[in-house]
XYZ file of C-alpha atoms in Angstrom:
678
model
C 75.963 74.106 61.083
C 73.633 75.690 62.821
C 73.660 74.816 66.758
C 70.230 73.845 68.490
C 70.854 75.980 71.305
C 73.552 77.818 73.672
C 74.944 74.594 75.096
C 75.474 72.943 71.465
C 77.405 76.135 70.728
C 79.626 75.333 74.335
C 80.448 71.981 73.823
C 81.418 72.798 69.783
C 83.732 75.399 72.213
C 84.915 73.015 74.126
C 86.054 70.302 71.408
C 87.904 73.354 69.648
C 89.247 75.148 72.854
C 90.352 72.298 75.407
C 88.718 73.204 78.664
C 91.735 75.347 81.381
C 93.037 72.434 84.122
C 95.509 74.739 85.718
C 94.856 72.234 89.218
C 96.293 69.501 86.952
C 99.377 70.906 86.431
C 100.445 71.672 90.515
C 101.311 69.394 92.998
C 98.470 69.245 96.015
C 100.850 71.668 98.513
C 101.213 74.120 95.091
C 96.969 74.108 95.315
C 96.213 74.587 98.586
C 98.439 76.699 99.006
C 96.476 79.331 95.882
C 93.613 78.289 97.376
C 94.047 79.590 100.896
C 95.455 82.724 99.236
C 92.348 83.569 97.778
C 90.439 82.278 100.371
C 91.508 85.241 102.340
C 91.456 88.314 99.464
C 87.755 87.473 99.557
C 87.872 85.061 96.484
C 87.616 81.665 95.403
C 89.612 78.726 93.774
C 86.878 76.960 92.351
C 85.055 80.081 90.844
C 88.032 81.209 89.246
C 88.619 78.254 87.597
C 85.100 78.648 86.527
C 84.685 81.908 85.186
C 89.127 81.237 83.742
C 87.070 78.671 81.621
C 84.731 81.352 79.824
C 86.616 83.866 79.378
C 90.094 82.533 79.628
C 89.399 81.224 76.064
C 89.101 84.602 74.346
C 93.244 86.129 73.643
C 93.502 89.890 74.617
C 95.481 92.241 72.232
C 99.149 92.121 72.523
C 98.578 96.017 72.854
C 96.797 96.363 75.981
C 98.389 92.996 77.644
C 101.472 95.819 78.028
C 99.776 98.541 78.806
C 97.610 96.438 81.286
C 100.594 94.882 82.468
C 102.643 97.748 83.129
C 100.371 99.834 84.323
C 99.102 97.434 86.932
C 102.732 95.930 88.352
C 103.186 100.212 88.724
C 100.593 100.058 90.631
C 101.492 97.989 93.491
C 102.671 99.185 96.661
C 102.524 99.008 101.377
C 101.913 101.612 103.277
C 101.883 100.182 107.051
C 98.982 101.358 108.947
C 99.088 99.738 111.878
C 101.158 96.634 113.639
C 100.481 93.949 110.657
C 97.733 95.522 108.903
C 99.175 96.995 105.502
C 97.562 99.275 102.774
C 98.020 97.474 99.670
C 98.142 98.445 95.690
C 98.091 96.658 92.995
C 98.305 92.190 91.547
C 97.341 90.507 95.102
C 96.579 86.352 94.791
C 94.672 86.557 91.589
C 96.436 89.065 89.668
C 100.059 87.516 90.199
C 98.080 84.240 88.961
C 97.090 86.088 85.942
C 100.545 87.453 85.068
C 101.577 83.899 84.715
C 98.938 82.165 82.769
C 97.123 83.480 79.891
C 93.816 82.355 80.474
C 93.312 83.526 83.941
C 95.618 86.814 82.237
C 92.041 86.439 79.731
C 90.217 86.512 81.874
C 90.756 89.115 84.445
C 91.815 91.519 81.810
C 87.774 91.129 81.094
C 86.458 91.400 84.077
C 88.162 94.591 85.331
C 86.636 96.292 81.854
C 83.715 94.963 83.476
C 83.561 95.693 87.047
C 85.272 98.926 85.479
C 82.069 99.686 83.974
C 79.345 98.047 85.067
C 78.237 98.082 89.122
C 79.738 95.641 91.076
C 76.760 93.270 92.318
C 74.419 93.489 88.658
C 77.363 92.760 86.884
C 77.336 89.142 89.175
C 74.130 88.471 89.222
C 74.178 89.187 85.378
C 77.095 87.068 85.364
C 76.648 83.889 87.732
C 72.708 84.049 85.586
C 74.798 83.849 82.062
C 76.694 81.022 83.314
C 73.329 79.058 84.273
C 71.598 79.984 81.299
C 73.756 78.672 78.898
C 73.524 75.917 79.864
C 69.812 75.151 78.966
C 69.556 71.317 77.689
C 73.189 70.371 78.642
C 72.954 66.870 79.927
C 72.742 66.167 83.871
C 75.479 64.299 84.022
C 77.512 66.577 82.224
C 80.343 68.163 83.324
C 79.832 71.804 81.941
C 76.240 71.683 84.100
C 77.901 73.665 86.569
C 78.143 77.025 87.460
C 79.144 79.252 90.394
C 76.878 81.156 92.494
C 76.585 85.068 92.603
C 78.034 85.248 95.643
C 80.988 83.801 94.496
C 81.124 85.303 91.368
C 80.844 88.566 93.391
C 84.583 88.219 95.170
C 86.424 87.168 91.947
C 84.897 90.342 90.490
C 85.347 92.680 93.667
C 89.126 91.145 93.798
C 89.821 92.054 90.531
C 89.132 94.823 91.014
C 90.312 96.161 93.464
C 93.960 94.592 92.576
C 93.817 96.448 88.486
C 92.320 99.727 90.215
C 95.022 101.183 88.983
C 94.266 100.814 84.779
C 91.942 103.335 83.479
C 88.997 101.920 81.520
C 88.024 105.420 81.011
C 90.537 106.429 77.745
C 89.401 104.621 76.192
C 85.557 104.103 76.978
C 85.187 107.948 76.698
C 87.124 107.486 73.150
C 84.461 105.169 71.733
C 82.333 107.462 72.785
C 84.042 110.937 71.390
C 83.875 108.433 68.131
C 80.165 107.511 68.107
C 79.862 111.143 68.697
C 77.929 111.036 71.893
C 77.693 114.771 72.629
C 78.696 114.565 76.169
C 81.773 111.500 76.848
C 80.679 111.239 80.185
C 77.055 111.055 80.056
C 77.099 108.482 77.008
C 75.564 104.820 77.582
C 77.214 102.148 78.878
C 74.551 99.554 79.904
C 74.166 96.981 78.597
C 70.661 94.114 78.004
C 71.385 91.026 80.176
C 70.827 88.647 77.256
C 73.998 90.652 75.552
C 76.196 89.750 78.108
C 75.222 85.948 78.057
C 75.639 85.263 74.342
C 78.599 86.942 74.157
C 80.609 84.681 76.366
C 80.293 81.734 74.056
C 80.677 83.788 70.595
C 83.479 85.673 70.961
C 85.852 82.762 71.637
C 83.961 81.112 68.223
C 84.628 83.888 66.390
C 88.493 84.729 67.261
C 89.121 81.128 67.146
C 87.229 80.702 63.408
C 87.975 84.506 62.481
C 87.161 84.020 58.508
C 83.821 81.548 59.414
C 82.110 82.882 62.037
C 80.612 86.216 62.694
C 78.679 88.059 65.433
C 75.493 90.675 64.690
C 74.121 92.271 67.737
C 71.116 93.765 67.919
C 70.114 96.304 70.362
C 66.441 98.537 70.976
C 67.449 102.439 71.592
C 64.689 104.228 73.448
C 64.395 107.331 74.919
C 67.513 107.142 77.252
C 69.923 105.203 74.479
C 70.739 103.027 77.438
C 72.005 100.543 74.210
C 76.036 100.093 76.128
C 77.363 99.790 72.811
C 80.512 101.858 74.334
C 81.675 98.646 76.440
C 80.380 96.612 73.476
C 82.713 98.507 71.014
C 85.967 98.060 74.179
C 85.038 94.484 75.175
C 85.567 93.592 71.585
C 88.105 95.682 69.245
C 90.214 96.540 72.151
C 90.462 94.015 74.108
C 89.683 90.888 71.990
C 91.376 92.859 69.042
C 88.123 92.016 66.597
C 86.874 94.603 63.974
C 83.543 96.003 64.891
C 81.090 98.153 62.721
C 78.509 100.044 64.641
C 75.184 100.599 62.963
C 73.363 104.191 65.353
C 70.160 104.586 65.279
C 69.070 107.957 64.462
C 69.106 110.526 67.032
C 68.379 113.957 68.476
C 68.785 116.101 65.064
C 70.247 113.386 63.133
C 67.533 111.519 60.537
C 69.141 108.643 59.298
C 71.370 105.770 60.400
C 75.603 106.903 60.801
C 78.076 104.000 60.048
C 81.020 103.834 62.581
C 83.949 101.183 62.490
C 86.943 100.176 63.880
C 89.312 98.101 63.225
C 91.524 96.925 60.298
C 90.570 93.349 59.596
C 88.548 92.719 55.640
C 85.229 91.605 57.403
C 83.108 93.125 59.658
C 83.934 89.697 62.606
C 80.880 91.608 64.994
C 78.089 94.103 64.326
C 76.416 96.166 66.086
C 73.041 97.487 65.379
C 70.893 99.711 66.881
C 66.973 99.873 66.346
C 63.969 101.229 67.228
C 62.353 100.764 70.677
C 59.682 98.331 68.878
C 62.181 96.490 66.929
C 63.299 93.177 68.256
C 66.899 93.053 70.375
C 69.530 89.728 69.910
C 71.950 88.218 69.898
C 72.842 85.839 66.281
C 75.886 84.107 65.379
C 75.746 83.714 61.492
C 78.585 82.322 59.111
C 80.247 84.017 56.258
C 76.819 83.284 54.494
C 75.126 84.733 56.866
C 73.028 82.125 57.531
C 72.049 82.245 61.007
C 74.265 79.656 63.315
C 72.388 80.301 66.701
C 70.243 83.418 67.834
C 69.393 84.654 71.192
C 66.848 86.282 72.485
C 65.533 87.752 75.512
C 62.572 86.561 77.669
C 59.762 88.320 77.210
C 59.294 89.436 80.755
C 63.329 89.938 80.607
C 63.991 92.436 77.540
C 64.465 95.468 79.323
C 66.846 93.961 82.343
C 70.136 96.088 81.700
C 73.050 95.660 83.938
C 73.379 98.636 85.345
C 76.237 101.397 84.575
C 78.704 102.942 86.494
C 80.728 106.319 85.928
C 84.189 107.089 87.547
C 84.824 111.000 87.380
C 88.119 112.028 88.302
C 88.990 114.386 90.985
C 89.628 117.149 89.251
C 87.213 118.402 87.869
C 84.281 116.548 89.259
C 82.296 119.446 89.710
C 81.547 120.143 85.777
C 80.634 116.840 85.674
C 78.626 116.866 87.939
C 76.981 120.076 87.044
C 77.069 118.805 83.817
C 74.563 115.377 83.974
C 72.468 117.052 87.023
C 71.707 119.544 84.852
C 71.300 118.905 81.543
C 67.564 119.028 81.526
C 67.411 122.938 82.450
C 67.240 125.687 80.461
C 69.473 127.248 82.092
C 72.217 123.940 81.672
C 71.011 123.164 77.934
C 73.751 125.452 75.900
C 77.780 124.610 77.639
C 78.031 128.423 78.479
C 81.344 128.769 80.089
C 79.335 131.735 81.807
C 76.968 129.944 83.488
C 79.194 126.998 84.323
C 81.908 129.669 86.225
C 77.958 130.797 88.215
C 77.621 127.615 88.686
C 81.174 127.010 90.103
C 81.543 130.313 92.316
C 77.760 129.372 93.501
C 78.925 125.829 95.656
C 82.187 127.715 96.460
C 79.733 130.621 98.226
C 78.115 127.926 100.024
C 80.702 125.510 101.838
C 82.394 129.631 102.601
C 78.644 130.319 104.689
C 78.609 126.888 105.381
C 81.214 126.441 106.972
C 81.501 129.205 109.157
C 78.049 127.956 110.632
C 79.768 124.379 111.656
C 79.820 123.672 115.488
C 80.496 120.368 117.179
C 77.902 118.524 118.036
C 77.517 115.554 120.955
C 77.600 112.146 120.828
C 77.509 110.933 124.030
C 74.323 110.608 126.754
C 76.064 110.551 129.583
C 77.968 114.302 130.186
C 76.729 116.678 132.887
C 75.211 119.439 131.808
C 77.521 121.524 132.489
C 79.765 120.197 129.925
C 76.723 120.054 126.581
C 75.958 123.798 127.537
C 80.197 124.118 126.516
C 80.117 122.064 123.734
C 77.389 122.680 122.238
C 79.405 126.759 122.367
C 82.230 124.915 120.063
C 82.697 125.977 116.348
C 84.394 124.065 114.428
C 86.671 125.946 111.636
C 87.838 125.342 108.646
C 90.450 127.640 106.465
C 88.450 129.765 104.077
C 92.070 129.337 101.528
C 91.923 126.034 101.607
C 88.515 125.582 100.585
C 89.184 127.803 97.902
C 92.057 126.152 96.555
C 90.074 122.913 97.037
C 87.181 124.466 94.243
C 89.763 125.212 91.901
C 91.094 121.148 91.609
C 86.769 120.179 92.192
C 86.293 122.363 88.951
C 89.538 122.584 87.395
C 89.719 125.686 87.733
C 92.581 127.001 89.024
C 91.569 131.057 87.345
C 88.505 131.168 90.004
C 88.326 134.501 91.367
C 88.209 134.649 95.087
C 86.545 138.474 94.858
C 83.068 137.144 92.930
C 83.336 134.298 95.890
C 83.102 136.972 98.445
C 79.853 139.274 96.797
C 77.878 136.235 96.101
C 79.359 135.735 99.943
C 78.231 138.381 101.419
C 74.784 138.787 98.949
C 73.601 135.605 100.723
C 74.272 135.277 103.816
C 72.107 135.147 107.356
C 70.057 133.354 104.201
C 68.080 129.738 103.417
C 70.842 128.260 100.361
C 67.851 127.379 98.081
C 65.340 129.363 95.630
C 64.551 132.085 97.351
C 68.233 133.629 96.399
C 68.962 135.816 94.049
C 70.550 134.370 90.785
C 73.690 134.876 89.749
C 73.860 137.158 86.464
C 74.364 134.465 83.188
C 73.160 132.219 84.827
C 69.750 134.355 84.805
C 70.302 135.127 81.381
C 70.849 131.713 80.105
C 67.535 130.105 81.608
C 65.942 133.667 79.692
C 67.286 132.874 76.393
C 65.448 129.619 75.550
C 62.184 129.169 73.411
C 60.051 130.261 76.509
C 57.167 128.384 77.664
C 53.606 129.390 78.823
C 54.477 128.363 81.972
C 58.116 130.563 81.636
C 58.468 131.555 84.676
C 57.670 129.258 87.146
C 60.321 126.868 85.291
C 62.782 128.853 85.413
C 62.054 129.090 89.921
C 61.780 125.695 90.197
C 64.837 124.921 88.394
C 66.531 127.885 89.912
C 65.435 126.075 93.994
C 66.187 122.393 92.117
C 70.577 123.795 91.166
C 70.925 125.497 94.634
C 69.979 121.773 96.457
C 72.695 121.200 93.848
C 75.088 123.726 94.733
C 74.072 122.301 98.732
C 75.328 118.907 97.682
C 78.782 119.551 96.400
C 79.457 122.316 98.798
C 79.243 119.910 101.994
C 81.601 117.664 99.889
C 83.853 120.022 99.178
C 84.149 121.096 103.081
C 85.036 117.486 103.166
C 87.922 117.248 100.948
C 89.152 119.979 103.089
C 89.834 118.031 105.835
C 92.093 115.390 103.303
C 95.567 116.195 104.255
C 96.816 114.333 102.121
C 94.396 115.367 98.841
C 98.449 115.567 96.640
C 97.977 112.420 96.735
C 94.343 111.533 94.926
C 95.090 112.591 91.634
C 94.155 109.414 90.060
C 91.811 108.873 92.932
C 88.131 108.553 90.512
C 84.681 108.630 92.196
C 81.496 106.819 91.583
C 79.744 110.240 90.916
C 76.240 108.475 90.469
C 76.525 108.426 93.558
C 76.151 111.838 94.875
C 73.195 112.897 95.689
C 73.079 110.391 98.594
C 75.508 112.364 100.553
C 71.723 114.688 101.140
C 70.619 112.230 103.303
C 73.331 112.337 105.658
C 72.905 113.880 109.028
C 74.894 118.045 107.187
C 72.705 117.504 104.350
C 69.373 116.784 105.591
C 69.771 119.695 108.075
C 70.543 122.319 105.276
C 67.783 121.372 103.170
C 65.682 123.477 105.604
C 68.285 125.535 107.232
C 68.006 128.988 107.660
C 71.013 130.359 107.538
C 72.079 131.518 110.781
C 71.485 128.887 113.078
C 74.165 126.170 113.912
C 75.148 122.725 111.943
C 75.905 120.583 114.057
C 77.987 118.289 113.263
C 79.772 114.574 114.629
C 83.527 113.528 114.156
C 82.935 111.777 111.388
C 81.141 112.785 109.478
C 83.493 114.495 106.828
C 84.657 110.261 106.737
C 81.173 109.580 105.862
C 80.334 112.496 102.813
C 83.886 111.149 101.440
C 82.343 107.458 101.984
C 79.852 108.091 99.541
C 81.331 107.974 96.290
C 83.958 106.169 97.266
C 81.720 103.147 97.957
C 78.746 104.288 95.691
C 76.255 102.635 95.961
C 77.547 99.278 96.823
C 76.644 98.917 100.977
C 74.305 100.629 102.891
C 76.754 103.513 104.338
C 73.928 104.593 107.354
C 73.797 101.097 108.359
C 78.018 100.904 109.442
C 78.797 101.916 113.478
C 79.633 104.518 112.541
C 80.893 105.091 115.582
C 83.596 102.069 115.413
C 84.361 103.145 111.561
C 88.160 103.573 111.553
C 88.896 102.925 107.448
C 86.315 102.161 104.320
C 87.901 100.753 101.542
C 86.066 99.874 98.075
C 87.100 99.399 94.478
C 90.699 99.654 95.193
C 91.144 102.787 96.888
C 90.320 103.658 101.025
C 89.762 106.591 103.449
C 90.204 106.386 106.775
C 90.502 108.996 110.425
C 93.716 110.266 110.740
C 93.799 108.580 114.348
C 93.961 105.642 112.912
C 98.037 105.705 111.237
C 98.922 108.750 114.006
C 97.793 108.894 117.984
C 99.559 111.387 118.505
C 97.806 114.815 118.400
C 100.255 116.534 117.828
C 100.638 115.285 114.333
C 96.970 115.187 114.116
C 94.063 117.976 112.972
C 90.752 117.558 114.452
C 87.821 115.865 111.775
C 91.279 115.899 109.029
C 90.786 112.273 106.938
C 93.529 110.302 104.308
C 93.052 109.636 101.588
C 95.158 106.482 99.405
C 94.665 103.847 96.664
C 94.895 100.501 98.277
C 92.915 97.691 100.264
C 93.811 96.898 104.061
C 95.004 93.971 104.095
C 97.417 91.866 107.318
C 99.052 88.543 106.364
C 97.000 87.890 103.510
C 93.926 88.466 104.187
C 92.379 90.922 102.865
C 88.982 93.298 104.348
C 87.341 96.367 103.529
C 87.087 97.980 106.364
C 88.498 98.915 109.442
C 86.505 98.927 112.917
C 87.169 99.934 116.549
C 86.991 96.611 118.809
C 83.231 96.885 120.482
C 83.321 96.316 123.763
C 87.025 98.843 124.317
C 86.911 100.239 128.472
C 87.225 104.378 128.120
C 90.766 105.352 129.305
C 89.766 107.710 131.576
C 91.731 109.177 134.661
C 90.025 111.706 137.412
C 91.281 115.097 136.896
C 94.205 116.365 140.064
C 94.471 120.009 140.925
C 98.323 120.165 141.725
C 98.640 123.851 142.658
C 96.563 126.620 144.270
C 96.335 130.380 143.773
C 99.313 131.631 144.955
C 101.744 128.490 144.504
C 104.747 128.422 142.110
C 103.646 125.745 138.966
C 105.330 124.195 136.054
C 104.950 122.263 132.849
C 104.629 118.796 133.610
C 102.713 115.934 131.527
C 100.121 115.038 134.463
C 100.702 111.247 133.018
C 103.523 110.228 130.675
C 101.952 106.868 128.342
C 103.686 105.026 126.092
C 101.863 103.605 122.842
C 102.284 99.751 122.465
C 101.939 96.964 119.605
C 97.972 97.604 118.695
C 95.299 94.697 119.252
C 94.352 93.265 115.697
C 91.663 90.547 114.805
C 89.069 90.433 111.982
C 85.499 91.046 111.018
C 83.110 89.512 108.946
C 83.964 92.255 106.440
C 86.737 94.487 109.091
C 89.298 94.016 110.401
C 88.784 95.111 114.237
C 91.632 97.277 115.983
C 92.013 99.137 119.165
C 94.941 100.739 120.558
C 96.729 99.354 123.749
C 99.055 102.182 125.595
C 101.491 101.533 128.532
C 100.818 103.688 131.586
C 103.887 104.089 133.216
C 103.325 105.729 137.182
C 100.626 102.788 138.180
C 100.659 99.165 139.801
C 101.738 96.479 136.685
C 98.046 94.590 136.357
C 96.960 98.060 135.720
C 99.711 99.429 133.179
C 98.277 97.872 130.207
C 94.777 99.815 129.203
C 93.717 99.705 125.343
C 91.547 102.550 123.330
C 89.557 102.344 120.376
C 90.860 104.582 117.207
C 87.118 106.259 116.485
C 87.524 106.962 120.878
C 90.867 109.090 120.539
C 89.874 110.929 117.461
C 86.939 111.834 119.653
C 88.707 113.070 122.059
C 91.100 114.535 120.022
C 87.838 116.579 118.093
C 86.993 117.728 121.249
C 90.816 119.428 122.299
C 90.493 123.170 122.435
C 94.256 123.768 121.061
C 95.016 127.199 122.562
C 96.884 130.114 120.074
C 100.573 130.016 119.536
C 102.559 131.997 122.441
C 104.271 134.501 120.556
C 107.277 133.976 123.284
C 109.742 131.331 124.076
C 109.266 128.512 125.665
C 109.210 128.934 129.230
C 109.012 124.896 130.265
C 112.353 125.526 132.413
C 110.191 128.601 134.878
C 108.568 128.077 137.532
C 104.786 130.228 137.284
C 103.719 131.870 140.508
C 99.589 131.326 140.155
C 97.592 134.450 140.819
């Protein structure tokens, strides 16, 4: 029997699969307690129930169930940041309930895959719209007619994302992309048409419920950019739901005929995904075994090109190679995967990083300083260890055999010059560009491409220097960055300076530059990073990982490094409340003491502490998206009413930024000795 609309299919599914009524099995106190936990984590009990009633009708593959639970549970961690604020990784309230309820587990696993593959905000919009559209034709009094709004869905998606970030979906996505024959699996098309998501919400559970009687046919037009979303569809249908999938691949590039790939071993192909020519009609159809159409969904004429934007999550180790392949795939010199060309790109980026690091000078953002202080500070260089930069380069490009001699040669050749297309091209890069078929304006194209390659290398060199300031880089092996967001680094202050840099002037940087640089690929396009109050930001968190300034967890300057940053898996949590950042309290009076001259020339002096200050429990409060904090210090040699003062952790970070550490003395300690001043 054919269905008149998707709502009729929904009603039929409700008859076959009873709606989830988790709340009816719990006491009032248990419901309220859980609702409070979910609300504090950014999720919502009603929206989760709505989504579980959709995604929870599916059955998850037993093989995936075991590995998913094992890896997510193993990621559980609690690291203390401040008094009461923990960096919590692993299952939170949403996932903890899912491990105890089959329907909620099915919801969490599917949403984990979708939010890994697609930009969270776009996905939330698409899911909310799909849940509304699938109920067109429902009676106004129907209990099925109520759907969650976009913000509610977004909260659940972010909760699933942060609490299941330890499960690496790239393994399945890359394996499927390789099987489908994409030449570069890291750039395989994952974008999915919005109308396909709408149809699958009801068609997947129907096929699982009646596996021998119902089939799905997805027909997706493929344009030049090959944005068909087949990879994500196969992983969802086969690896997650254990359905057998047949894929018909449209001809592309050198292949002039269709090719078929099968995933699964069932007697029938339960899901048939067909790529068709760009001028054909897109559709998703539910059929019976006689291939009769039961329900066919097509996009609205003005919505045919609506795609749910995908994101790529790339491991830190080797991300530099992936970025160059992604950025430069259209360039003559980079069309063929030539190891010598990639080695040139690695050496150029490393040389750029060393040259930039040698010219960094600390910049002052305070306007109330006297002229002498400003002049002195403008001359303070920010030193970055060259060996550290080389070590980070080997991680960035996953190449332990990078030769420092070649990099040093480029540094000597490129120093004191603009880092742009005016520089001479390395031999392998130049040869690769000239080996390609030459159009009439070949020389102009080659020069233009070299200039763009230099701009990419500048951007990546800034990221390389930022990684050199991460004090625990060895803990970031499982970190995945959003590689599509890297170009935003060029819009930061240092990136803009490099665009017009002559190679000789000082490059001025503020104390928060490295946190800002790392926040770009960590957060992606999700937030307007430049609008954040960076004079107060101590920590940013997204996708289950956090980056923060070193003074947040360790205020003693003896154990911190100027400008250093920490990266670790987990999200800030306090008393069950989850946030995406930690900021200094907005109005913290500056902790300052007036300088005093202790001894004069000719007098005897000895080393001592000018004023003893002890750290006490910090202040912790809550803002809309972030915790607000300030350090509290007790001064020992003042009246009790004036002994307790506050200082921002970002403020302490700035003080450390301007501190000029003396060279270590070669002699032993002279603390007990009296010293006569000359």
